[in-house]
Short mmCIF file of C-alpha atoms in Angstrom, two decimals:
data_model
loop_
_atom_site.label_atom_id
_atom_site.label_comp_id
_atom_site.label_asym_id
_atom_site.label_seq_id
_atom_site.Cartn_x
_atom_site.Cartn_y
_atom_site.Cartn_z
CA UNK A 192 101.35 -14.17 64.23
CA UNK A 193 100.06 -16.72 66.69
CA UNK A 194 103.19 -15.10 69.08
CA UNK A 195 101.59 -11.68 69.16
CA UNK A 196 100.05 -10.45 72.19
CA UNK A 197 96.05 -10.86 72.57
CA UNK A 198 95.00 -7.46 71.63
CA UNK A 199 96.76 -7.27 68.48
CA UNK A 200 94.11 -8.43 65.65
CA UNK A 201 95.07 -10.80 63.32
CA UNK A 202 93.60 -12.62 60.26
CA UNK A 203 91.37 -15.11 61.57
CA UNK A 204 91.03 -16.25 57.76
CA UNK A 205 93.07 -19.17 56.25
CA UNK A 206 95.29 -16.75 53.73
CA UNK A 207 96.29 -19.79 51.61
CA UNK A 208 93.13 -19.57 50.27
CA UNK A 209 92.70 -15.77 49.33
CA UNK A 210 93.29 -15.62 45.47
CA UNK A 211 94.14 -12.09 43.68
CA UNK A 212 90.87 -10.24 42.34
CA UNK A 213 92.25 -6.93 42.69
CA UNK A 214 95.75 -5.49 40.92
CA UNK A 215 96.53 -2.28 42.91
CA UNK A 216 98.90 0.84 41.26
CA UNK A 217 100.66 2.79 44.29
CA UNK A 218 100.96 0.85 47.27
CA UNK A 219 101.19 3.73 49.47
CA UNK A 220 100.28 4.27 53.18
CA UNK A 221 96.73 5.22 52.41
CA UNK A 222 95.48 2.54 50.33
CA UNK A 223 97.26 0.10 53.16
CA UNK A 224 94.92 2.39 55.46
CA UNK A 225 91.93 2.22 53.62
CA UNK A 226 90.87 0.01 50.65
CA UNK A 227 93.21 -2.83 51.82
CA UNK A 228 91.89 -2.78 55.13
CA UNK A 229 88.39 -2.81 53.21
CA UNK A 230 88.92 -6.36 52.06
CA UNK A 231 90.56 -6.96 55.02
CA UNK A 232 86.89 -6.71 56.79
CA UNK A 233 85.43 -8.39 54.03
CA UNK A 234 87.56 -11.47 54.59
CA UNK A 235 87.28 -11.19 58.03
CA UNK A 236 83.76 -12.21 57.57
CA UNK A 237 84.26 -14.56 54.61
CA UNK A 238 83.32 -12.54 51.72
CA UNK A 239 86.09 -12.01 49.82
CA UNK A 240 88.15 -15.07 49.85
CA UNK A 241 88.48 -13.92 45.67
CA UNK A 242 89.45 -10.73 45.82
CA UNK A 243 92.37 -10.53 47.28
CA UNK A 244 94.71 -7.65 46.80
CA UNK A 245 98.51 -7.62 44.42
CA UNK A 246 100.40 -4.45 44.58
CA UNK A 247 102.51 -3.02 42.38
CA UNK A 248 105.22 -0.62 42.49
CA UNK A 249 106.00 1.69 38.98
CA UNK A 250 108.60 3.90 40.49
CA UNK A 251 112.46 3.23 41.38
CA UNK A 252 111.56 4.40 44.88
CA UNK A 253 109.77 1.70 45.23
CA UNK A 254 112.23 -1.08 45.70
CA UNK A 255 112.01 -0.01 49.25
CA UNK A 256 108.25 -1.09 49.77
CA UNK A 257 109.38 -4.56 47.91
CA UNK A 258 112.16 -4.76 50.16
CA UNK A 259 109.82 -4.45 53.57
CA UNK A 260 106.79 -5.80 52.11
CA UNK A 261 107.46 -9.60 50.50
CA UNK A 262 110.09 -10.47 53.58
CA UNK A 263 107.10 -10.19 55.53
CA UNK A 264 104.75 -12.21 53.34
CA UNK A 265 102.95 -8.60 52.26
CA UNK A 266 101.94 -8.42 56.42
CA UNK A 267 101.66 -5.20 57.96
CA UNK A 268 100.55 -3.48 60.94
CA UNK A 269 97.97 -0.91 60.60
CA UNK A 270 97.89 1.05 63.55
CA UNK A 271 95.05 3.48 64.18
CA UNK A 272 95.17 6.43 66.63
CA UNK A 273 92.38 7.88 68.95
CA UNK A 274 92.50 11.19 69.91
CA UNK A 275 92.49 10.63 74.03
CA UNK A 276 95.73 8.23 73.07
CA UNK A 277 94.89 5.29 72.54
CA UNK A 278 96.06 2.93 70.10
CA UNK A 279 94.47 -0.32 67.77
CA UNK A 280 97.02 -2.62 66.42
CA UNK A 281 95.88 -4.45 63.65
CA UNK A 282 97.74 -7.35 61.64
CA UNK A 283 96.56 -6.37 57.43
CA UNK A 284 96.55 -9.56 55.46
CA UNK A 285 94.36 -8.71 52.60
CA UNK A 286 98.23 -8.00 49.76
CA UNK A 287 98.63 -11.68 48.58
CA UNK A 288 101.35 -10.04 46.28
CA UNK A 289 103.71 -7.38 45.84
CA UNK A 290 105.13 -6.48 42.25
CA UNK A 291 108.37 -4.25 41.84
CA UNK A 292 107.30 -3.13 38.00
CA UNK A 293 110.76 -1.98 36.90
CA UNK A 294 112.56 -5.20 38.18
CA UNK A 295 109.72 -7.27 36.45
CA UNK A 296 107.42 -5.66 34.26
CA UNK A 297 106.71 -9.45 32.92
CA UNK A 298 105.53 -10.06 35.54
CA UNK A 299 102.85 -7.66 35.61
CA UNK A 300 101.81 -7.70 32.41
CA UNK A 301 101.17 -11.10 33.18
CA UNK A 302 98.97 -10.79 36.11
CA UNK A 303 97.14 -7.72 34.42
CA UNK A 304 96.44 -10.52 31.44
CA UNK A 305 94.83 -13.36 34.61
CA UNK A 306 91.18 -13.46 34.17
CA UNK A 307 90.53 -13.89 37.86
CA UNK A 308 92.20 -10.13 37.86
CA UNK A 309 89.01 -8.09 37.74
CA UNK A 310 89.72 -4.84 39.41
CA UNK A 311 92.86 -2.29 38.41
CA UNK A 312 92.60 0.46 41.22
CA UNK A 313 94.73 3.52 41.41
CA UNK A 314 96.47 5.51 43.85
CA UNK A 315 99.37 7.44 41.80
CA UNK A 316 98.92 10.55 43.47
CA UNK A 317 96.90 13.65 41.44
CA UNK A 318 99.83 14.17 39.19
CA UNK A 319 99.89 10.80 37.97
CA UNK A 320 96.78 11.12 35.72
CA UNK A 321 99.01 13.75 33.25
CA UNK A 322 96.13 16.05 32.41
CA UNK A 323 96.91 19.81 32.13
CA UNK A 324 95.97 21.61 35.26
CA UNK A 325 93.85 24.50 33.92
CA UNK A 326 92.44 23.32 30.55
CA UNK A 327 92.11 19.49 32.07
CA UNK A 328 93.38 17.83 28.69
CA UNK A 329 95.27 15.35 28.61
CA UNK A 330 99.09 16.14 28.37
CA UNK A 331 101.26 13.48 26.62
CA UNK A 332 104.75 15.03 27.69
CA UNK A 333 104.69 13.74 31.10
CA UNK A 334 108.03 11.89 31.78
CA UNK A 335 106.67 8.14 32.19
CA UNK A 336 103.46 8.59 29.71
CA UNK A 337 105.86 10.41 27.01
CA UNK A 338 108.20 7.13 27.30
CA UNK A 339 105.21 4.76 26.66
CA UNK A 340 104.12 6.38 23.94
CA UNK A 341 107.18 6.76 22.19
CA UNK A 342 108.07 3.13 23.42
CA UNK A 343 107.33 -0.31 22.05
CA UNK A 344 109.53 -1.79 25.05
CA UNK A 345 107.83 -2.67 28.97
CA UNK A 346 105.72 -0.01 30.16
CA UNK A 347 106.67 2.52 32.86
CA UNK A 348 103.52 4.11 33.52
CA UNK A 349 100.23 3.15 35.06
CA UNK A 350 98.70 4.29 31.91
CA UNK A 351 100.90 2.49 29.98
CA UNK A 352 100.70 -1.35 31.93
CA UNK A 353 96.84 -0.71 31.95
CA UNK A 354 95.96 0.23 28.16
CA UNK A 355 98.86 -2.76 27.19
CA UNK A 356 97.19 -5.29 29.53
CA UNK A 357 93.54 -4.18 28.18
CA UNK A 358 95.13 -4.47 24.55
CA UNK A 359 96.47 -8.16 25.63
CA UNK A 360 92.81 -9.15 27.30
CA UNK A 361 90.96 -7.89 23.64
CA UNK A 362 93.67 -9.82 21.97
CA UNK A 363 93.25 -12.62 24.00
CA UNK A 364 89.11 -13.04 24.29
CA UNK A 365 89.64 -12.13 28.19
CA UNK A 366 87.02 -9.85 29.64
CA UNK A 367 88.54 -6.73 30.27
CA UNK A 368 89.02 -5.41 34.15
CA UNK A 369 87.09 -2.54 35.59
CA UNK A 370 89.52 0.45 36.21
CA UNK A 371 88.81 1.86 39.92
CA UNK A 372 90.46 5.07 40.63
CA UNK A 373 90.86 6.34 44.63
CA UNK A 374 92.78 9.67 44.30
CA UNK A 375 91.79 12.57 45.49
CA UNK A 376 90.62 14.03 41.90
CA UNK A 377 86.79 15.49 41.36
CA UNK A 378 85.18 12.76 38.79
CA UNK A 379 88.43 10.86 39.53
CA UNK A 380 86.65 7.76 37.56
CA UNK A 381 85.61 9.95 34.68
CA UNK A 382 89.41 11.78 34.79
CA UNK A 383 90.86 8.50 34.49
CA UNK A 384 88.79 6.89 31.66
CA UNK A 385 89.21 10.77 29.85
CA UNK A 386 93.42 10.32 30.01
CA UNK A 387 93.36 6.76 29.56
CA UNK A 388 91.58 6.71 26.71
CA UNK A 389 93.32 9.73 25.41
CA UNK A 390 96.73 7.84 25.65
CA UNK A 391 95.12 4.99 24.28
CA UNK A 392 94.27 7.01 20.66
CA UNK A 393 97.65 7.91 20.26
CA UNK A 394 99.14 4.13 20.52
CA UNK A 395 96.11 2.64 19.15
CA UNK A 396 93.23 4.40 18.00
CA UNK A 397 91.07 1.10 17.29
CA UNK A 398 91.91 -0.25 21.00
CA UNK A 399 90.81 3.32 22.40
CA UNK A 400 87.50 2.54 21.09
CA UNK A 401 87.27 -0.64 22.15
CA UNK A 402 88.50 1.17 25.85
CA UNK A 403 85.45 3.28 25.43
CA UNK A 404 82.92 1.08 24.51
CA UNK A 405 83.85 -1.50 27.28
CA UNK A 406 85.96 -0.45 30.60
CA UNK A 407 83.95 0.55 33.02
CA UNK A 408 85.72 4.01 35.22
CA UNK A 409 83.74 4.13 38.69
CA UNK A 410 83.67 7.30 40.54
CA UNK A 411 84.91 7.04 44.19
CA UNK A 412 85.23 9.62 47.10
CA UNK A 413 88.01 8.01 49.64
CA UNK A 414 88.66 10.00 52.87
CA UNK A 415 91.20 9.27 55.94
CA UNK A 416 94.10 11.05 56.83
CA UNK A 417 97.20 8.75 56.56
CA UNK A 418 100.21 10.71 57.45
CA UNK A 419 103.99 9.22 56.12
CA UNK A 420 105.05 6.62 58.45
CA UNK A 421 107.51 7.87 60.74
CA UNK A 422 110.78 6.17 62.54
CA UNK A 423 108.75 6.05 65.62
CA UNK A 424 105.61 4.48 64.56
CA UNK A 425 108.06 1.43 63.48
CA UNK A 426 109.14 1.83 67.03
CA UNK A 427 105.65 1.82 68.44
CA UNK A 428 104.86 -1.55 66.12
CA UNK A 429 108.02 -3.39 67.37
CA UNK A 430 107.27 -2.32 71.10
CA UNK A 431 103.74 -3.78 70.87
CA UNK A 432 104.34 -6.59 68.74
CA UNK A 433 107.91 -7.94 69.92
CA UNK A 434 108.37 -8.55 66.01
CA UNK A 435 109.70 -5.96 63.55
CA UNK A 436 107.75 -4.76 61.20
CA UNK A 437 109.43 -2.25 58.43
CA UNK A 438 106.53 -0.29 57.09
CA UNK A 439 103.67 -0.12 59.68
CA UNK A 440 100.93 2.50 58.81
CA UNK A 441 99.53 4.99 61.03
CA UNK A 442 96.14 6.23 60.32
CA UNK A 443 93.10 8.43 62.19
CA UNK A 444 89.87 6.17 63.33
CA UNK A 445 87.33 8.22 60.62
CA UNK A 446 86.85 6.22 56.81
CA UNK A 447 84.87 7.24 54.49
CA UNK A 448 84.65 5.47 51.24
CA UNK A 449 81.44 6.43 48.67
CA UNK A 450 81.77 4.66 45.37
CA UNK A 451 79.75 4.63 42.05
CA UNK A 452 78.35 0.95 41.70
CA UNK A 453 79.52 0.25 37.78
CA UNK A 454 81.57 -2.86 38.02
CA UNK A 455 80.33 -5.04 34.97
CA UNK A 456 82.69 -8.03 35.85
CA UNK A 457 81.92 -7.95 39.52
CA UNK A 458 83.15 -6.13 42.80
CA UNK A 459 84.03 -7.29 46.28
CA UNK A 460 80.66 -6.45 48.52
CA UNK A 461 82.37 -3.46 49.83
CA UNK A 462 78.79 -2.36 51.12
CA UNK A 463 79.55 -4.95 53.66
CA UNK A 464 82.55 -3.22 55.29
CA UNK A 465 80.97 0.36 56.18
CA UNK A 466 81.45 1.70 51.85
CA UNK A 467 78.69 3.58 51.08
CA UNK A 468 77.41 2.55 47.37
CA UNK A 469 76.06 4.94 45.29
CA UNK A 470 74.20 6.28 41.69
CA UNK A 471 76.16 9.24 41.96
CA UNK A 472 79.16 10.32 43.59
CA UNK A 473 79.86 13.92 42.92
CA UNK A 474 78.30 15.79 45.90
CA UNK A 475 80.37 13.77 48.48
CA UNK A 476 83.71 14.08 46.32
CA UNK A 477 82.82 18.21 46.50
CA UNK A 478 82.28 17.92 49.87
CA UNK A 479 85.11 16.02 50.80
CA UNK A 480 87.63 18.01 47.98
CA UNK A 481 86.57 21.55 48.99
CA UNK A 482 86.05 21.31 52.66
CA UNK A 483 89.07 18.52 53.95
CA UNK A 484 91.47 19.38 51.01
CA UNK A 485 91.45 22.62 50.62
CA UNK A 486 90.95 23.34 54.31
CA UNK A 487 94.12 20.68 54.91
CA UNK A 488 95.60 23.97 51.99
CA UNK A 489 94.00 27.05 54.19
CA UNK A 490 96.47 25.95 57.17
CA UNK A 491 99.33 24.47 56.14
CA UNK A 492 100.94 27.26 54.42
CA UNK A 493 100.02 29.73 57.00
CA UNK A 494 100.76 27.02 59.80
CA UNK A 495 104.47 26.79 58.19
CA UNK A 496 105.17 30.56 58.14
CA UNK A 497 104.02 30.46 61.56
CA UNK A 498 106.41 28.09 63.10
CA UNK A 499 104.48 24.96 63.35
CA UNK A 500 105.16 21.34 62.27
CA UNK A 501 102.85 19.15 63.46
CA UNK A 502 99.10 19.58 61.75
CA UNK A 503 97.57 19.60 65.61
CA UNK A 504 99.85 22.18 66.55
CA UNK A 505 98.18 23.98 63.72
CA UNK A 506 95.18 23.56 65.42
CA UNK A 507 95.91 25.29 68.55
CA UNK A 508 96.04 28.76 66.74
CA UNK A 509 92.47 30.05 67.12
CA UNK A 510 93.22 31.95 64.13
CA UNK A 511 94.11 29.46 61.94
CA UNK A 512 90.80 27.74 63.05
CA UNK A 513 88.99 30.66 62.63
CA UNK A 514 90.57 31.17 59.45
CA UNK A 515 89.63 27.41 58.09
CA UNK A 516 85.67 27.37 59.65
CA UNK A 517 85.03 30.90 57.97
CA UNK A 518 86.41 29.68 54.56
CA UNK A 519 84.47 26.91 54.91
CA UNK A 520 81.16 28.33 56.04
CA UNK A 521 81.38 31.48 53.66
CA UNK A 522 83.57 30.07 50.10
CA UNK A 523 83.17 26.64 49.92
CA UNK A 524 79.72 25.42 51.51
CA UNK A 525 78.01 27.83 48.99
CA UNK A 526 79.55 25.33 45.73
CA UNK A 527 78.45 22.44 47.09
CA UNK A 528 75.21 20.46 46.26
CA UNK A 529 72.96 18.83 48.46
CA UNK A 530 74.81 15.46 50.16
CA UNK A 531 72.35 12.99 50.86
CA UNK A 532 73.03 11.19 54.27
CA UNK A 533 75.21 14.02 55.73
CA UNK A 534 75.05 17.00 57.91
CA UNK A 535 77.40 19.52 56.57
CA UNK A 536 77.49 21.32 59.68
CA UNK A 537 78.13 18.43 61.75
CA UNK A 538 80.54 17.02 59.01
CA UNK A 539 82.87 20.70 59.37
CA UNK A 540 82.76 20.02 63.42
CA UNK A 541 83.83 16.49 62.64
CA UNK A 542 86.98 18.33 60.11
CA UNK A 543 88.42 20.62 63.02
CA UNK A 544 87.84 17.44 65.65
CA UNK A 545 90.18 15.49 62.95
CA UNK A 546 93.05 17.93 62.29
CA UNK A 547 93.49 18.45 65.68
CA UNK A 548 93.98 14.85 67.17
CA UNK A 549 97.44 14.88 68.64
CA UNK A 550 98.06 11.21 68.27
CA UNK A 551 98.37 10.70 64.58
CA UNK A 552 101.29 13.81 64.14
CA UNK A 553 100.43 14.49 60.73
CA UNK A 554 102.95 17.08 59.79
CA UNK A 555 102.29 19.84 58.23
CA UNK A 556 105.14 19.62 55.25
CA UNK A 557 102.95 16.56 54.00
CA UNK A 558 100.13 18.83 53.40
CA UNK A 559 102.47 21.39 51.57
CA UNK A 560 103.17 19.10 49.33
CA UNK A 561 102.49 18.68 45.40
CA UNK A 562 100.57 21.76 45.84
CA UNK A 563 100.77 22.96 42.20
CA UNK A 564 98.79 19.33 41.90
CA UNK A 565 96.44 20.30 44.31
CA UNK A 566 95.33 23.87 44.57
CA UNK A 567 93.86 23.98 41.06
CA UNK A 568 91.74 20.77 42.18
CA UNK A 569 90.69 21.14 45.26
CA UNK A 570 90.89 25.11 45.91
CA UNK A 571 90.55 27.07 42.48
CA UNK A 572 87.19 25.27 41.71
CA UNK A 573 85.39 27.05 44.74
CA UNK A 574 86.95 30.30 43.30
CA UNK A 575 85.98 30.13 40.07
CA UNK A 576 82.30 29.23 41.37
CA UNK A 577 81.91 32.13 43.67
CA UNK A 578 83.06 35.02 41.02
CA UNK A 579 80.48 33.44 38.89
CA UNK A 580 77.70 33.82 41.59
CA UNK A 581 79.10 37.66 42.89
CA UNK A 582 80.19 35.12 45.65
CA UNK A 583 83.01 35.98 48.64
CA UNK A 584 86.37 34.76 47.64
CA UNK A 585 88.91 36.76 50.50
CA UNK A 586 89.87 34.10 51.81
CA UNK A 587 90.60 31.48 49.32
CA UNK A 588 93.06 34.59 47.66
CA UNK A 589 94.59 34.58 51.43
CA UNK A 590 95.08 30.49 50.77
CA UNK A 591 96.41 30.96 47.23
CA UNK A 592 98.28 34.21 49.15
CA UNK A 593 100.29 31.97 51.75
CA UNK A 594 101.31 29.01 49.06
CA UNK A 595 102.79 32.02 47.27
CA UNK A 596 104.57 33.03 50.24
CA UNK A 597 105.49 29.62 50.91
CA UNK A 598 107.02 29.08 47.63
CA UNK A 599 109.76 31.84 48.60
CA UNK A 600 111.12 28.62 50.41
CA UNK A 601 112.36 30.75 52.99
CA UNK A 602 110.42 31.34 56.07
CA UNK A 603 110.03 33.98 58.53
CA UNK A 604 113.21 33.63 60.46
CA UNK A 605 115.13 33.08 57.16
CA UNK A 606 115.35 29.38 57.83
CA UNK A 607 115.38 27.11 54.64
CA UNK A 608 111.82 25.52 53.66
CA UNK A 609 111.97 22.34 51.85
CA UNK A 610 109.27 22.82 48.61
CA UNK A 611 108.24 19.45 47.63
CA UNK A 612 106.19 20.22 44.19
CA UNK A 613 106.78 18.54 40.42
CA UNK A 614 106.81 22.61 39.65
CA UNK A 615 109.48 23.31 42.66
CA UNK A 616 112.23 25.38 40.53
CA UNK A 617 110.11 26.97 38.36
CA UNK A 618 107.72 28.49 41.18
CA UNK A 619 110.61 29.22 43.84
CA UNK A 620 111.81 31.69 40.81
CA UNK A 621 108.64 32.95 40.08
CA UNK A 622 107.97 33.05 44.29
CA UNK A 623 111.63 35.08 44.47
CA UNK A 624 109.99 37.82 42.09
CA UNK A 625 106.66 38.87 43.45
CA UNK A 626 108.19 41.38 46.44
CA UNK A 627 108.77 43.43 43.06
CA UNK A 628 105.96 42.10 41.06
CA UNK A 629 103.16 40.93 43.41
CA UNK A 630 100.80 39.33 40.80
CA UNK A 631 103.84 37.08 39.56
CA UNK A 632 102.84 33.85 40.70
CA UNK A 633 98.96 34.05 39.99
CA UNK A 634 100.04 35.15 36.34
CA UNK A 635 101.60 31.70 35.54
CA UNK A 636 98.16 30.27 33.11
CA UNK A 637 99.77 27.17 33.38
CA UNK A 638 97.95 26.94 36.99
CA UNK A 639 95.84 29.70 37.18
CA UNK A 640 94.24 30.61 33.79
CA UNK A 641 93.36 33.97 33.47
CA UNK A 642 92.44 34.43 37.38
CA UNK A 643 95.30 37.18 37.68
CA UNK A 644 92.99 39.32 35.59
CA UNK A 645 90.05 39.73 37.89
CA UNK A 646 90.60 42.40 40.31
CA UNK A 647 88.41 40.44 42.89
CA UNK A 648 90.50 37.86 43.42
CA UNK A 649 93.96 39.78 42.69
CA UNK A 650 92.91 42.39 45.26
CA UNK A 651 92.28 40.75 48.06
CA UNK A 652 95.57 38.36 46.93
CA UNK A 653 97.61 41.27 46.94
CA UNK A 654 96.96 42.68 50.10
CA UNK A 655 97.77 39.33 51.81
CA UNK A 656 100.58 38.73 49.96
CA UNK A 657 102.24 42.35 51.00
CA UNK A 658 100.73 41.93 54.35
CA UNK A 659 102.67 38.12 54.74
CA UNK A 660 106.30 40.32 53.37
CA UNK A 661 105.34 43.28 55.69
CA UNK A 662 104.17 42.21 59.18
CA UNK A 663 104.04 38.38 59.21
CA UNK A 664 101.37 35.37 59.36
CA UNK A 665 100.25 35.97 62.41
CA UNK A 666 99.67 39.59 62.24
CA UNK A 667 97.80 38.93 58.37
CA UNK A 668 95.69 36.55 60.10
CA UNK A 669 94.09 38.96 62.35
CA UNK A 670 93.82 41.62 59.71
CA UNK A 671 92.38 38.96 57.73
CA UNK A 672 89.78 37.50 60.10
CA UNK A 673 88.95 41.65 61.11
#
């Protein structure tokens, strides 16, 4: 590091002595982007010298983060990108450790057993937390969960390395850790202690009580749009840093980071590095859920049909923008409570500003993604809360509308789209059917509950959905926004 050029910023700390604190679930590119660059500030300024961050990778896919992360001594380059171009290279030193769970599960059983281990976070994507998606119960047939409960061998699962290191800790007189979930899931605190738990009673039904009685599940809002590191961002690193460095991460300048202070064994002082903390978390997890989620929904799908792949390109179609400040405005502002510290209007100005920064090519097929994960979360919510108040819900059918469309996994030229979604072969059938039958896909309860039963939604969904077969995006749009 001391051979990289002046402007690159590098730990000014003495790493040797940062011990682990915090055991980290899905070592993705946002949590490099956002709660490891967290401690990173709070070591910066000497504050966290015990709190250091070990990651740990549960899936097969990734032996490929092992391979690029411990070569480089769990270093990486986090680079963030302005809007008018320019760029901040920063060296992230705040992963002491990098576990590859199926290559050594010992391994992290042991360090979930350490005592100086006092945080478990989580970032395992919404569909790791194997809850139904309309009745929100847990649902024990998930592939990895389903495995550690019918298991006595290693765990596969987050669940399943958590509740055995908690059952190791009781068993041992150890204190248990606080379990700190950062996905993009409403109550995502209260979700996880729900499932958790609910696994927990099915292995052991005494240790699920003891669970209850003494883990500790913050709520957390996280926001800051981390697109997939792509083959030219590596490029970018090596340019500026005249080392190689296999998995930089790009990010946008805006954080956000609001989380519920409940952390009986002790926390980092994350108010110290810009994290707002708070009694109560909800109104800034609606906020964030319903306006940037579901808006990132609202113009995706439609951006897709319409020929786009970047999400800035997106946001050069006025009606697309038109489209995602009117659902905003009219749908989803109306759910939301009071947020104390922010101006709603000025936070919606600050959305469009963010989507549409050219720099950070966020592509649009990210967004797409997991959507049978996501709609029901973010999107469905507002729905359900506007037919209950007589309230406006056009345009979240158009949203629900385009994913439909989308589904078809062909687009308008009859070019192949690529559906990314744990559902993928089951909706692409139901998708195929719904030029015959238009309500097909809102009829599947697994996702939608009975929603295909109120004409107020299904009318509005219909026309859309005809409209997207009949004319195109572009031409639904305006009869949409008319």
């Amino acid at each position: 590091m001391s051979h990289l050029p002046a402007d690159v910023q590098v730990p000014s700390y003495d790493r040797s002595k940062v011990r682990a604190g915090i055991l980290h679930f899905g070592v993705g590119a946002f949590h490099r982007s956002h709660q490891a660059l967290t401690i990173e500030k709070l070591l910066e300024q000497g504050l966290a010298q015990d709190w250091g961050i070990v990651g740990v990778g549960l899936l097969e896919s990734d032996q490929r983060m092992a391979d690029a992360l411990n070569p480089q001594d769990c270093l990486y380059t986090l680079i963030t990108k302005f809007a008018d171009g320019k760029f901040n290279f920063q060296v992230i030193g705040s992963m002491v450790d990098y576990l590859y769970a199926p290559g050594n599960p010992i391994a992290v059983l042991k360090k979930l057993v350490d005592p100086s281990i006092r945080i478990v976070s989580l970032t395992i994507t919404e569909g790791g937390y194997s809850f139904d998606r309309v009745t929100g119960e847990f649902d024990p047939t998930t592939p990895g969960v389903a495995h550690d409960l019918s298991s006595d061998e290693h765990p596969v699962s987050a669940f399943g390395y958590i509740v055995e290191g908690l059952r190791l800790r009781r068993e041992s007189g150890i204190a248990p850790f606080t379990v700190q979930s950062c996905d993009n899931i409403q109550g995502n605190g209260d979700v996880a202690r729900k499932m958790i738990i609910e696994f927990a009673k099915l292995k052991d039904s005494e240790l699920a009580i003891w669970i209850a009685e003494n883990v500790a599940f913050p709520n957390s809002m996280v926001d800051r749009i981390t697109p997939v590191t792509a083959p030219a961002d590596i490029d970018l690193a090596t340019q500026k840093m005249g080392v190689v460095d296999k998995w930089p991460v790009p990010c946008e300048p805006f954080f956000q980071w609001v989380i519920e202070d409940h952390f009986p064994t002790g926390r980092p002082p994350f108010e110290k590095a810009e994290v707002q903390m708070v009694a109560d978390v909800m109104p800034y997890e609606l906020m964030k859920l319903r306006l940037l989620n579901a808006s990132h929904q609202g113009l995706c799908y439609f951006g897709r049909l319409s020929g786009y792949t970047y999400v800035h390109e997106v946001m050069q179609d006025a009606l697309i923008v038109k489209l995602l400040r009117r659902y905003m405005d009219e749908e989803a502002t109306p759910t939301l409570s009071p947020v104390p510290g922010v101006d709603l209007a000025l936070y919606k100005n600050q959305l469009i500003e963010r989507f549409s920064n050219p720099q950070v090519l966020d592509t649009v097929a990210r967004l797409a993604a997991e959507s049978s994960d996501r709609i029901p979360k973010w999107l469905l919510p507002v729905v359900h809360e506007q037919l209950k108040s007589d309230g406006p819900v056009s345009l979240s059918a158009a949203i629900v509308a385009s994913w439909a469309r989308y589904d078809e996994a062909l687009d308008e030229e009859g070019n192949r789209i690529d559906v990314v979604d744990p559902l993928r072969e089951e909706l692409i059938a139901i998708a195929k059917t719904q030029r015959e039958n238009p309500k097909a896909f809102i009829q599947n309860k697994k996702l939608f509950g009975n929603l295909a039963q109120n004409p107020r939604f299904v009318e509005p969904y219909i026309d859309v959905l005809q409209n997207l077969h009949n004319i195109g995006a572009q031409k639904t749009l305006q009869r949409i926004l008319n």
